């Protein structure tokens, strides 16, 4: 028998094919269909960021894969607890709801993909948990221990959130915005109607070119350098494309006169000081055609107290020192392991042997 998927097809086959396609397209579902990756802002989250799987991870590490899979199967009707990415995913879904109301036929939406290296047998518990919390996540990649990078590219991923530092590093090297998620030490009340995203500047939105000067030559040289180069845009950093994607969705609200009621708000939270080195940052964003809703220049002050006031669903920073400070004060934080900051801790160069540990 000939393969019906080979071309050309007879007129009869063509008709059958068109009918089958139309039938599939018209299937009614209460759950909205996920958008096509080429239109969507795709966010890939690992199962350990979406859900709290600390106890399960312990079984995997101490007793091995078979016992872990067995445990997950035995408990598959018990929903997993919420993980650090959960509030972010919920806020993203609230934005989608608003977008669908304003643009019923548009596929320019967020799409969440669950990207996990779990065994497919664990999928039942993950699916049950997703349904329990009524999350709209239809795309799953269960890679059975394989690297997810190829799949991230296939889905045209705009942001990848994981707890696995190695995989995040790999994604960043492949040009995919990615970060390692951390649960805050204390819980905060977060907005359920507005997605709030906070970014550090250098080595996150921008490259680490200016940070290299600070680390190697000190602040005075850095201030001088930034003044001299204030009209030269900084090169882009690993998270610039995600800010750009958020900006595109924000513009859809502005087009409907919803600027003051926009369900996406972005923040720049930088250790730079405004007068000495802030101009270059703002001019860089302008040259990219990007807006940031609030820009906060802290001139070296700790970020934790300010983030406590902002209450973002996620805060991206390249330095663990800032991540720790934010986490202690209840901010869900995501470490971007990029640039020269990885070689330093609290401004001091880490010895090479310590870096390898």
mmCIF file of C-alpha atoms in Angstrom, residues 10-339:
data_model
loop_
_atom_site.group_PDB
_atom_site.id
_atom_site.type_symbol
_atom_site.label_atom_id
_atom_site.label_comp_id
_atom_site.label_asym_id
_atom_site.label_seq_id
_atom_site.Cartn_x
_atom_site.Cartn_y
_atom_site.Cartn_z
ATOM 1 C CA UNK A 10 -4.920 11.788 -5.639
ATOM 2 C CA UNK A 11 -7.854 14.220 -5.518
ATOM 3 C CA UNK A 12 -9.763 11.737 -3.312
ATOM 4 C CA UNK A 13 -6.902 11.385 -0.854
ATOM 5 C CA UNK A 14 -6.433 15.144 -0.874
ATOM 6 C CA UNK A 15 -10.085 15.569 0.088
ATOM 7 C CA UNK A 16 -9.850 12.974 2.885
ATOM 8 C CA UNK A 17 -6.693 14.619 4.177
ATOM 9 C CA UNK A 18 -8.332 18.061 4.179
ATOM 10 C CA UNK A 19 -11.397 16.658 5.981
ATOM 11 C CA UNK A 20 -9.254 14.988 8.658
ATOM 12 C CA UNK A 21 -7.257 18.184 9.155
ATOM 13 C CA UNK A 22 -10.431 20.292 9.399
ATOM 14 C CA UNK A 23 -11.887 17.827 11.909
ATOM 15 C CA UNK A 24 -8.783 18.104 14.097
ATOM 16 C CA UNK A 25 -8.758 21.918 13.825
ATOM 17 C CA UNK A 26 -12.424 22.052 14.901
ATOM 18 C CA UNK A 27 -12.113 19.790 17.925
ATOM 19 C CA UNK A 28 -13.650 21.785 20.742
ATOM 20 C CA UNK A 29 -11.816 21.929 24.022
ATOM 21 C CA UNK A 30 -12.342 24.026 27.131
ATOM 22 C CA UNK A 31 -8.547 24.330 27.354
ATOM 23 C CA UNK A 32 -7.046 26.786 24.869
ATOM 24 C CA UNK A 33 -4.754 25.191 22.317
ATOM 25 C CA UNK A 34 -1.069 26.096 22.710
ATOM 26 C CA UNK A 35 0.269 28.631 20.196
ATOM 27 C CA UNK A 36 2.720 27.664 17.452
ATOM 28 C CA UNK A 37 6.342 28.090 18.624
ATOM 29 C CA UNK A 38 7.151 30.624 15.864
ATOM 30 C CA UNK A 39 4.575 33.065 17.278
ATOM 31 C CA UNK A 40 4.834 32.256 20.989
ATOM 32 C CA UNK A 41 7.072 33.480 23.787
ATOM 33 C CA UNK A 42 8.176 30.005 24.855
ATOM 34 C CA UNK A 43 9.273 29.402 28.439
ATOM 35 C CA UNK A 44 10.724 25.993 29.231
ATOM 36 C CA UNK A 45 10.627 25.043 32.921
ATOM 37 C CA UNK A 46 12.120 21.954 34.507
ATOM 38 C CA UNK A 47 9.946 19.798 36.765
ATOM 39 C CA UNK A 48 12.149 20.688 39.772
ATOM 40 C CA UNK A 49 11.542 24.419 39.266
ATOM 41 C CA UNK A 50 7.791 24.093 38.701
ATOM 42 C CA UNK A 51 7.323 21.685 41.613
ATOM 43 C CA UNK A 52 9.108 21.136 44.910
ATOM 44 C CA UNK A 53 10.779 17.755 44.384
ATOM 45 C CA UNK A 54 13.435 17.945 47.111
ATOM 46 C CA UNK A 55 12.272 14.749 48.870
ATOM 47 C CA UNK A 56 12.004 12.881 45.562
ATOM 48 C CA UNK A 57 15.444 14.096 44.493
ATOM 49 C CA UNK A 58 16.866 12.734 47.765
ATOM 50 C CA UNK A 59 15.470 9.263 46.922
ATOM 51 C CA UNK A 60 17.015 9.486 43.447
ATOM 52 C CA UNK A 61 20.439 10.482 44.828
ATOM 53 C CA UNK A 62 20.500 8.031 47.739
ATOM 54 C CA UNK A 63 18.609 5.011 46.375
ATOM 55 C CA UNK A 64 18.937 5.303 42.608
ATOM 56 C CA UNK A 65 16.707 5.666 39.561
ATOM 57 C CA UNK A 66 14.591 2.499 39.957
ATOM 58 C CA UNK A 67 13.524 3.349 43.528
ATOM 59 C CA UNK A 68 12.850 6.960 42.464
ATOM 60 C CA UNK A 69 10.569 5.897 39.579
ATOM 61 C CA UNK A 70 8.828 3.395 41.856
ATOM 62 C CA UNK A 71 8.222 6.101 44.486
ATOM 63 C CA UNK A 72 6.796 8.489 41.872
ATOM 64 C CA UNK A 73 4.465 5.784 40.546
ATOM 65 C CA UNK A 74 3.268 4.819 44.025
ATOM 66 C CA UNK A 75 2.469 8.488 44.775
ATOM 67 C CA UNK A 76 1.244 9.528 41.344
ATOM 68 C CA UNK A 77 -2.200 10.545 42.639
ATOM 69 C CA UNK A 78 -0.657 12.901 45.220
ATOM 70 C CA UNK A 79 -0.008 16.337 43.682
ATOM 71 C CA UNK A 80 3.523 17.685 44.077
ATOM 72 C CA UNK A 81 4.071 20.839 46.131
ATOM 73 C CA UNK A 82 4.665 24.150 44.326
ATOM 74 C CA UNK A 83 8.248 24.988 43.322
ATOM 75 C CA UNK A 84 10.055 28.327 42.783
ATOM 76 C CA UNK A 85 8.824 28.811 39.179
ATOM 77 C CA UNK A 86 5.182 28.133 40.077
ATOM 78 C CA UNK A 87 4.109 31.765 40.856
ATOM 79 C CA UNK A 88 5.884 32.955 37.682
ATOM 80 C CA UNK A 89 4.039 30.360 35.561
ATOM 81 C CA UNK A 90 0.693 31.294 37.160
ATOM 82 C CA UNK A 91 1.323 34.999 36.441
ATOM 83 C CA UNK A 92 2.263 34.180 32.827
ATOM 84 C CA UNK A 93 -1.062 32.350 32.445
ATOM 85 C CA UNK A 94 -2.961 35.363 33.789
ATOM 86 C CA UNK A 95 -1.283 37.481 31.070
ATOM 87 C CA UNK A 96 -2.355 34.921 28.432
ATOM 88 C CA UNK A 97 -5.941 35.163 29.597
ATOM 89 C CA UNK A 98 -5.891 38.950 29.123
ATOM 90 C CA UNK A 99 -4.237 38.589 25.697
ATOM 91 C CA UNK A 100 -6.839 36.061 24.562
ATOM 92 C CA UNK A 101 -9.636 38.414 25.593
ATOM 93 C CA UNK A 102 -8.112 41.318 23.656
ATOM 94 C CA UNK A 103 -6.901 39.285 20.658
ATOM 95 C CA UNK A 104 -9.055 36.116 20.373
ATOM 96 C CA UNK A 105 -7.366 34.898 17.167
ATOM 97 C CA UNK A 106 -3.752 35.788 17.932
ATOM 98 C CA UNK A 107 -1.086 33.194 18.693
ATOM 99 C CA UNK A 108 1.300 35.794 20.136
ATOM 100 C CA UNK A 109 1.070 34.372 23.636
ATOM 101 C CA UNK A 110 3.245 32.786 26.285
ATOM 102 C CA UNK A 111 3.669 29.032 25.928
ATOM 103 C CA UNK A 112 4.976 26.950 28.824
ATOM 104 C CA UNK A 113 6.863 23.758 28.002
ATOM 105 C CA UNK A 114 7.711 21.304 30.784
ATOM 106 C CA UNK A 115 11.275 20.269 30.003
ATOM 107 C CA UNK A 116 12.387 17.416 32.210
ATOM 108 C CA UNK A 117 15.047 14.725 32.072
ATOM 109 C CA UNK A 118 12.659 12.489 34.013
ATOM 110 C CA UNK A 119 11.757 9.011 32.889
ATOM 111 C CA UNK A 120 8.433 8.909 30.997
ATOM 112 C CA UNK A 121 6.938 6.780 33.822
ATOM 113 C CA UNK A 122 7.194 9.795 36.140
ATOM 114 C CA UNK A 123 5.111 11.769 33.632
ATOM 115 C CA UNK A 124 1.819 10.584 35.118
ATOM 116 C CA UNK A 125 2.530 12.263 38.455
ATOM 117 C CA UNK A 126 3.677 15.453 36.707
ATOM 118 C CA UNK A 127 0.542 15.521 34.537
ATOM 119 C CA UNK A 128 -1.711 14.844 37.534
ATOM 120 C CA UNK A 129 -0.031 17.703 39.428
ATOM 121 C CA UNK A 130 -0.446 20.088 36.472
ATOM 122 C CA UNK A 131 -4.141 19.190 36.222
ATOM 123 C CA UNK A 132 -4.578 19.508 39.996
ATOM 124 C CA UNK A 133 -3.369 23.137 39.864
ATOM 125 C CA UNK A 134 -5.252 23.766 36.599
ATOM 126 C CA UNK A 135 -2.126 24.876 34.718
ATOM 127 C CA UNK A 136 -2.308 25.195 30.933
ATOM 128 C CA UNK A 137 0.789 23.179 30.043
ATOM 129 C CA UNK A 138 0.252 20.941 27.043
ATOM 130 C CA UNK A 139 3.814 20.496 25.799
ATOM 131 C CA UNK A 140 6.050 18.057 27.650
ATOM 132 C CA UNK A 141 9.576 16.876 26.869
ATOM 133 C CA UNK A 142 10.634 13.930 29.012
ATOM 134 C CA UNK A 143 14.182 13.310 27.868
ATOM 135 C CA UNK A 144 15.036 10.313 30.077
ATOM 136 C CA UNK A 145 18.365 11.766 31.195
ATOM 137 C CA UNK A 146 19.371 13.220 27.797
ATOM 138 C CA UNK A 147 20.406 16.868 27.408
ATOM 139 C CA UNK A 148 17.403 19.108 26.652
ATOM 140 C CA UNK A 149 19.375 21.588 24.502
ATOM 141 C CA UNK A 150 18.249 20.172 21.146
ATOM 142 C CA UNK A 151 14.617 20.300 22.263
ATOM 143 C CA UNK A 152 14.984 23.857 23.580
ATOM 144 C CA UNK A 153 16.157 24.920 20.125
ATOM 145 C CA UNK A 154 13.362 23.020 18.366
ATOM 146 C CA UNK A 155 10.785 24.847 20.491
ATOM 147 C CA UNK A 156 12.487 28.205 19.768
ATOM 148 C CA UNK A 157 12.741 28.711 23.535
ATOM 149 C CA UNK A 158 12.855 32.302 24.800
ATOM 150 C CA UNK A 159 13.702 31.374 28.400
ATOM 151 C CA UNK A 160 14.799 28.152 30.123
ATOM 152 C CA UNK A 161 14.497 27.810 33.921
ATOM 153 C CA UNK A 162 16.141 24.891 35.670
ATOM 154 C CA UNK A 163 17.865 23.871 38.898
ATOM 155 C CA UNK A 164 20.662 22.176 36.972
ATOM 156 C CA UNK A 165 23.618 24.586 36.670
ATOM 157 C CA UNK A 166 25.323 22.489 33.977
ATOM 158 C CA UNK A 167 22.276 22.493 31.685
ATOM 159 C CA UNK A 168 21.709 26.239 32.198
ATOM 160 C CA UNK A 169 25.362 26.922 31.348
ATOM 161 C CA UNK A 170 25.013 24.785 28.216
ATOM 162 C CA UNK A 171 21.853 26.659 27.160
ATOM 163 C CA UNK A 172 23.528 30.078 27.619
ATOM 164 C CA UNK A 173 26.497 28.906 25.535
ATOM 165 C CA UNK A 174 24.012 28.001 22.789
ATOM 166 C CA UNK A 175 22.523 31.501 22.911
ATOM 167 C CA UNK A 176 19.366 30.578 24.855
ATOM 168 C CA UNK A 177 18.328 32.838 27.773
ATOM 169 C CA UNK A 178 18.527 30.609 30.843
ATOM 170 C CA UNK A 179 18.856 30.782 34.634
ATOM 171 C CA UNK A 180 19.121 28.578 37.728
ATOM 172 C CA UNK A 181 16.123 29.062 40.012
ATOM 173 C CA UNK A 182 16.172 29.445 43.787
ATOM 174 C CA UNK A 183 13.317 29.276 46.225
ATOM 175 C CA UNK A 184 13.215 32.224 48.654
ATOM 176 C CA UNK A 185 13.910 31.642 52.350
ATOM 177 C CA UNK A 186 10.583 33.269 53.263
ATOM 178 C CA UNK A 187 7.384 33.458 51.232
ATOM 179 C CA UNK A 188 5.996 36.754 49.914
ATOM 180 C CA UNK A 189 2.548 37.679 48.684
ATOM 181 C CA UNK A 190 2.848 38.187 44.905
ATOM 182 C CA UNK A 191 0.481 39.778 42.405
ATOM 183 C CA UNK A 192 -1.881 37.356 40.673
ATOM 184 C CA UNK A 193 -2.878 39.841 37.966
ATOM 185 C CA UNK A 194 0.467 41.378 36.908
ATOM 186 C CA UNK A 195 3.619 39.532 35.859
ATOM 187 C CA UNK A 196 6.549 41.386 37.463
ATOM 188 C CA UNK A 197 10.045 40.656 36.170
ATOM 189 C CA UNK A 198 13.241 42.235 37.546
ATOM 190 C CA UNK A 199 16.593 42.180 35.748
ATOM 191 C CA UNK A 200 20.110 43.089 36.785
ATOM 192 C CA UNK A 201 21.953 45.054 34.080
ATOM 193 C CA UNK A 202 25.583 44.039 33.473
ATOM 194 C CA UNK A 203 26.086 40.375 32.442
ATOM 195 C CA UNK A 204 22.296 39.870 32.386
ATOM 196 C CA UNK A 205 20.624 42.328 29.970
ATOM 197 C CA UNK A 206 24.008 43.651 28.816
ATOM 198 C CA UNK A 207 27.343 41.936 28.235
ATOM 199 C CA UNK A 208 29.946 41.866 31.013
ATOM 200 C CA UNK A 209 32.273 44.322 29.196
ATOM 201 C CA UNK A 210 31.818 47.072 31.825
ATOM 202 C CA UNK A 211 31.975 44.630 34.725
ATOM 203 C CA UNK A 212 35.377 43.448 33.491
ATOM 204 C CA UNK A 213 36.680 47.038 33.857
ATOM 205 C CA UNK A 214 35.284 47.326 37.422
ATOM 206 C CA UNK A 215 36.867 44.021 38.463
ATOM 207 C CA UNK A 216 40.227 44.633 36.823
ATOM 208 C CA UNK A 217 40.725 48.403 37.157
ATOM 209 C CA UNK A 218 38.371 49.616 39.898
ATOM 210 C CA UNK A 219 35.386 51.967 40.045
ATOM 211 C CA UNK A 220 37.101 55.232 39.083
ATOM 212 C CA UNK A 221 38.372 53.793 35.793
ATOM 213 C CA UNK A 222 34.920 52.290 35.211
ATOM 214 C CA UNK A 223 33.141 55.664 35.740
ATOM 215 C CA UNK A 224 35.595 57.334 33.385
ATOM 216 C CA UNK A 225 35.129 54.603 30.775
ATOM 217 C CA UNK A 226 31.309 54.770 30.943
ATOM 218 C CA UNK A 227 31.310 58.576 30.554
ATOM 219 C CA UNK A 228 33.578 58.328 27.508
ATOM 220 C CA UNK A 229 31.444 55.593 25.938
ATOM 221 C CA UNK A 230 27.955 56.745 26.978
ATOM 222 C CA UNK A 231 26.845 57.004 23.328
ATOM 223 C CA UNK A 232 28.201 53.567 22.436
ATOM 224 C CA UNK A 233 25.544 50.925 23.190
ATOM 225 C CA UNK A 234 26.627 48.025 25.372
ATOM 226 C CA UNK A 235 26.660 44.605 23.693
ATOM 227 C CA UNK A 236 23.693 42.418 24.515
ATOM 228 C CA UNK A 237 23.700 40.005 27.434
ATOM 229 C CA UNK A 238 22.034 36.583 27.779
ATOM 230 C CA UNK A 239 18.617 37.889 28.938
ATOM 231 C CA UNK A 240 18.212 40.765 26.452
ATOM 232 C CA UNK A 241 16.093 38.614 24.116
ATOM 233 C CA UNK A 242 13.676 37.746 26.931
ATOM 234 C CA UNK A 243 13.170 41.437 27.809
ATOM 235 C CA UNK A 244 12.558 42.005 24.087
ATOM 236 C CA UNK A 245 9.924 39.236 24.012
ATOM 237 C CA UNK A 246 8.173 40.744 27.064
ATOM 238 C CA UNK A 247 8.255 44.154 25.351
ATOM 239 C CA UNK A 248 6.495 42.776 22.251
ATOM 240 C CA UNK A 249 3.646 41.444 24.382
ATOM 241 C CA UNK A 250 3.451 44.709 26.373
ATOM 242 C CA UNK A 251 2.982 46.614 23.095
ATOM 243 C CA UNK A 252 -0.103 44.526 22.340
ATOM 244 C CA UNK A 253 -1.688 45.973 25.496
ATOM 245 C CA UNK A 254 -0.531 49.506 24.688
ATOM 246 C CA UNK A 255 -2.151 49.197 21.235
ATOM 247 C CA UNK A 256 -5.488 48.630 22.985
ATOM 248 C CA UNK A 257 -4.955 51.662 25.254
ATOM 249 C CA UNK A 258 -4.118 49.426 28.227
ATOM 250 C CA UNK A 259 -0.725 50.898 29.128
ATOM 251 C CA UNK A 260 -1.816 51.879 32.641
ATOM 252 C CA UNK A 261 -3.435 48.511 33.136
ATOM 253 C CA UNK A 262 -0.720 46.379 31.529
ATOM 254 C CA UNK A 263 -0.342 42.939 33.164
ATOM 255 C CA UNK A 264 3.429 42.851 32.494
ATOM 256 C CA UNK A 265 5.838 45.145 34.374
ATOM 257 C CA UNK A 266 9.615 45.130 33.986
ATOM 258 C CA UNK A 267 12.301 46.460 36.336
ATOM 259 C CA UNK A 268 16.000 47.144 35.983
ATOM 260 C CA UNK A 269 17.685 46.731 39.377
ATOM 261 C CA UNK A 270 21.370 47.571 39.003
ATOM 262 C CA UNK A 271 24.263 48.242 41.384
ATOM 263 C CA UNK A 272 25.390 51.040 39.029
ATOM 264 C CA UNK A 273 25.008 54.624 40.200
ATOM 265 C CA UNK A 274 22.724 56.840 38.128
ATOM 266 C CA UNK A 275 24.876 59.951 37.651
ATOM 267 C CA UNK A 276 28.221 58.211 37.089
ATOM 268 C CA UNK A 277 27.234 55.256 34.920
ATOM 269 C CA UNK A 278 23.466 55.215 34.392
ATOM 270 C CA UNK A 279 23.240 57.185 31.144
ATOM 271 C CA UNK A 280 24.939 54.497 29.035
ATOM 272 C CA UNK A 281 22.487 51.860 30.278
ATOM 273 C CA UNK A 282 19.401 53.908 29.385
ATOM 274 C CA UNK A 283 20.835 54.925 26.006
ATOM 275 C CA UNK A 284 21.623 51.269 25.259
ATOM 276 C CA UNK A 285 18.028 50.236 25.938
ATOM 277 C CA UNK A 286 16.829 53.121 23.777
ATOM 278 C CA UNK A 287 19.135 52.067 20.916
ATOM 279 C CA UNK A 288 17.604 48.576 21.088
ATOM 280 C CA UNK A 289 14.102 50.044 20.933
ATOM 281 C CA UNK A 290 13.319 48.559 24.345
ATOM 282 C CA UNK A 291 11.507 50.135 27.259
ATOM 283 C CA UNK A 292 11.893 49.196 30.893
ATOM 284 C CA UNK A 293 9.057 50.283 33.191
ATOM 285 C CA UNK A 294 11.195 51.114 36.230
ATOM 286 C CA UNK A 295 14.954 51.629 36.431
ATOM 287 C CA UNK A 296 16.528 51.508 39.892
ATOM 288 C CA UNK A 297 20.181 52.529 40.273
ATOM 289 C CA UNK A 298 21.397 51.431 43.704
ATOM 290 C CA UNK A 299 24.994 52.708 43.633
ATOM 291 C CA UNK A 300 26.229 49.573 45.360
ATOM 292 C CA UNK A 301 23.473 49.346 48.019
ATOM 293 C CA UNK A 302 22.051 45.853 48.688
ATOM 294 C CA UNK A 303 19.261 44.780 46.338
ATOM 295 C CA UNK A 304 17.243 42.662 48.800
ATOM 296 C CA UNK A 305 15.293 45.467 50.575
ATOM 297 C CA UNK A 306 14.293 47.109 47.292
ATOM 298 C CA UNK A 307 13.248 43.829 45.698
ATOM 299 C CA UNK A 308 11.110 43.195 48.774
ATOM 300 C CA UNK A 309 9.126 46.308 47.795
ATOM 301 C CA UNK A 310 8.937 45.398 44.081
ATOM 302 C CA UNK A 311 7.869 41.784 44.744
ATOM 303 C CA UNK A 312 8.831 40.345 41.360
ATOM 304 C CA UNK A 313 7.811 36.827 40.307
ATOM 305 C CA UNK A 314 11.418 36.403 39.234
ATOM 306 C CA UNK A 315 14.656 38.401 39.633
ATOM 307 C CA UNK A 316 17.646 37.665 37.362
ATOM 308 C CA UNK A 317 21.208 38.406 38.504
ATOM 309 C CA UNK A 318 24.645 37.102 37.518
ATOM 310 C CA UNK A 319 26.167 37.265 41.027
ATOM 311 C CA UNK A 320 25.310 34.735 43.713
ATOM 312 C CA UNK A 321 26.017 37.414 46.337
ATOM 313 C CA UNK A 322 22.939 39.360 45.128
ATOM 314 C CA UNK A 323 20.871 36.180 44.669
ATOM 315 C CA UNK A 324 21.535 35.194 48.307
ATOM 316 C CA UNK A 325 20.581 38.673 49.551
ATOM 317 C CA UNK A 326 17.354 38.675 47.532
ATOM 318 C CA UNK A 327 16.458 35.117 48.572
ATOM 319 C CA UNK A 328 16.893 35.910 52.270
ATOM 320 C CA UNK A 329 14.301 38.674 51.965
ATOM 321 C CA UNK A 330 11.686 36.620 50.139
ATOM 322 C CA UNK A 331 12.448 37.210 46.445
ATOM 323 C CA UNK A 332 12.272 34.320 43.963
ATOM 324 C CA UNK A 333 15.666 34.583 42.304
ATOM 325 C CA UNK A 334 17.314 33.167 39.208
ATOM 326 C CA UNK A 335 21.084 33.034 38.779
ATOM 327 C CA UNK A 336 22.452 33.741 35.291
ATOM 328 C CA UNK A 337 25.884 32.017 35.236
ATOM 329 C CA UNK A 338 27.499 34.306 32.688
ATOM 330 C CA UNK A 339 30.515 36.594 32.473
#
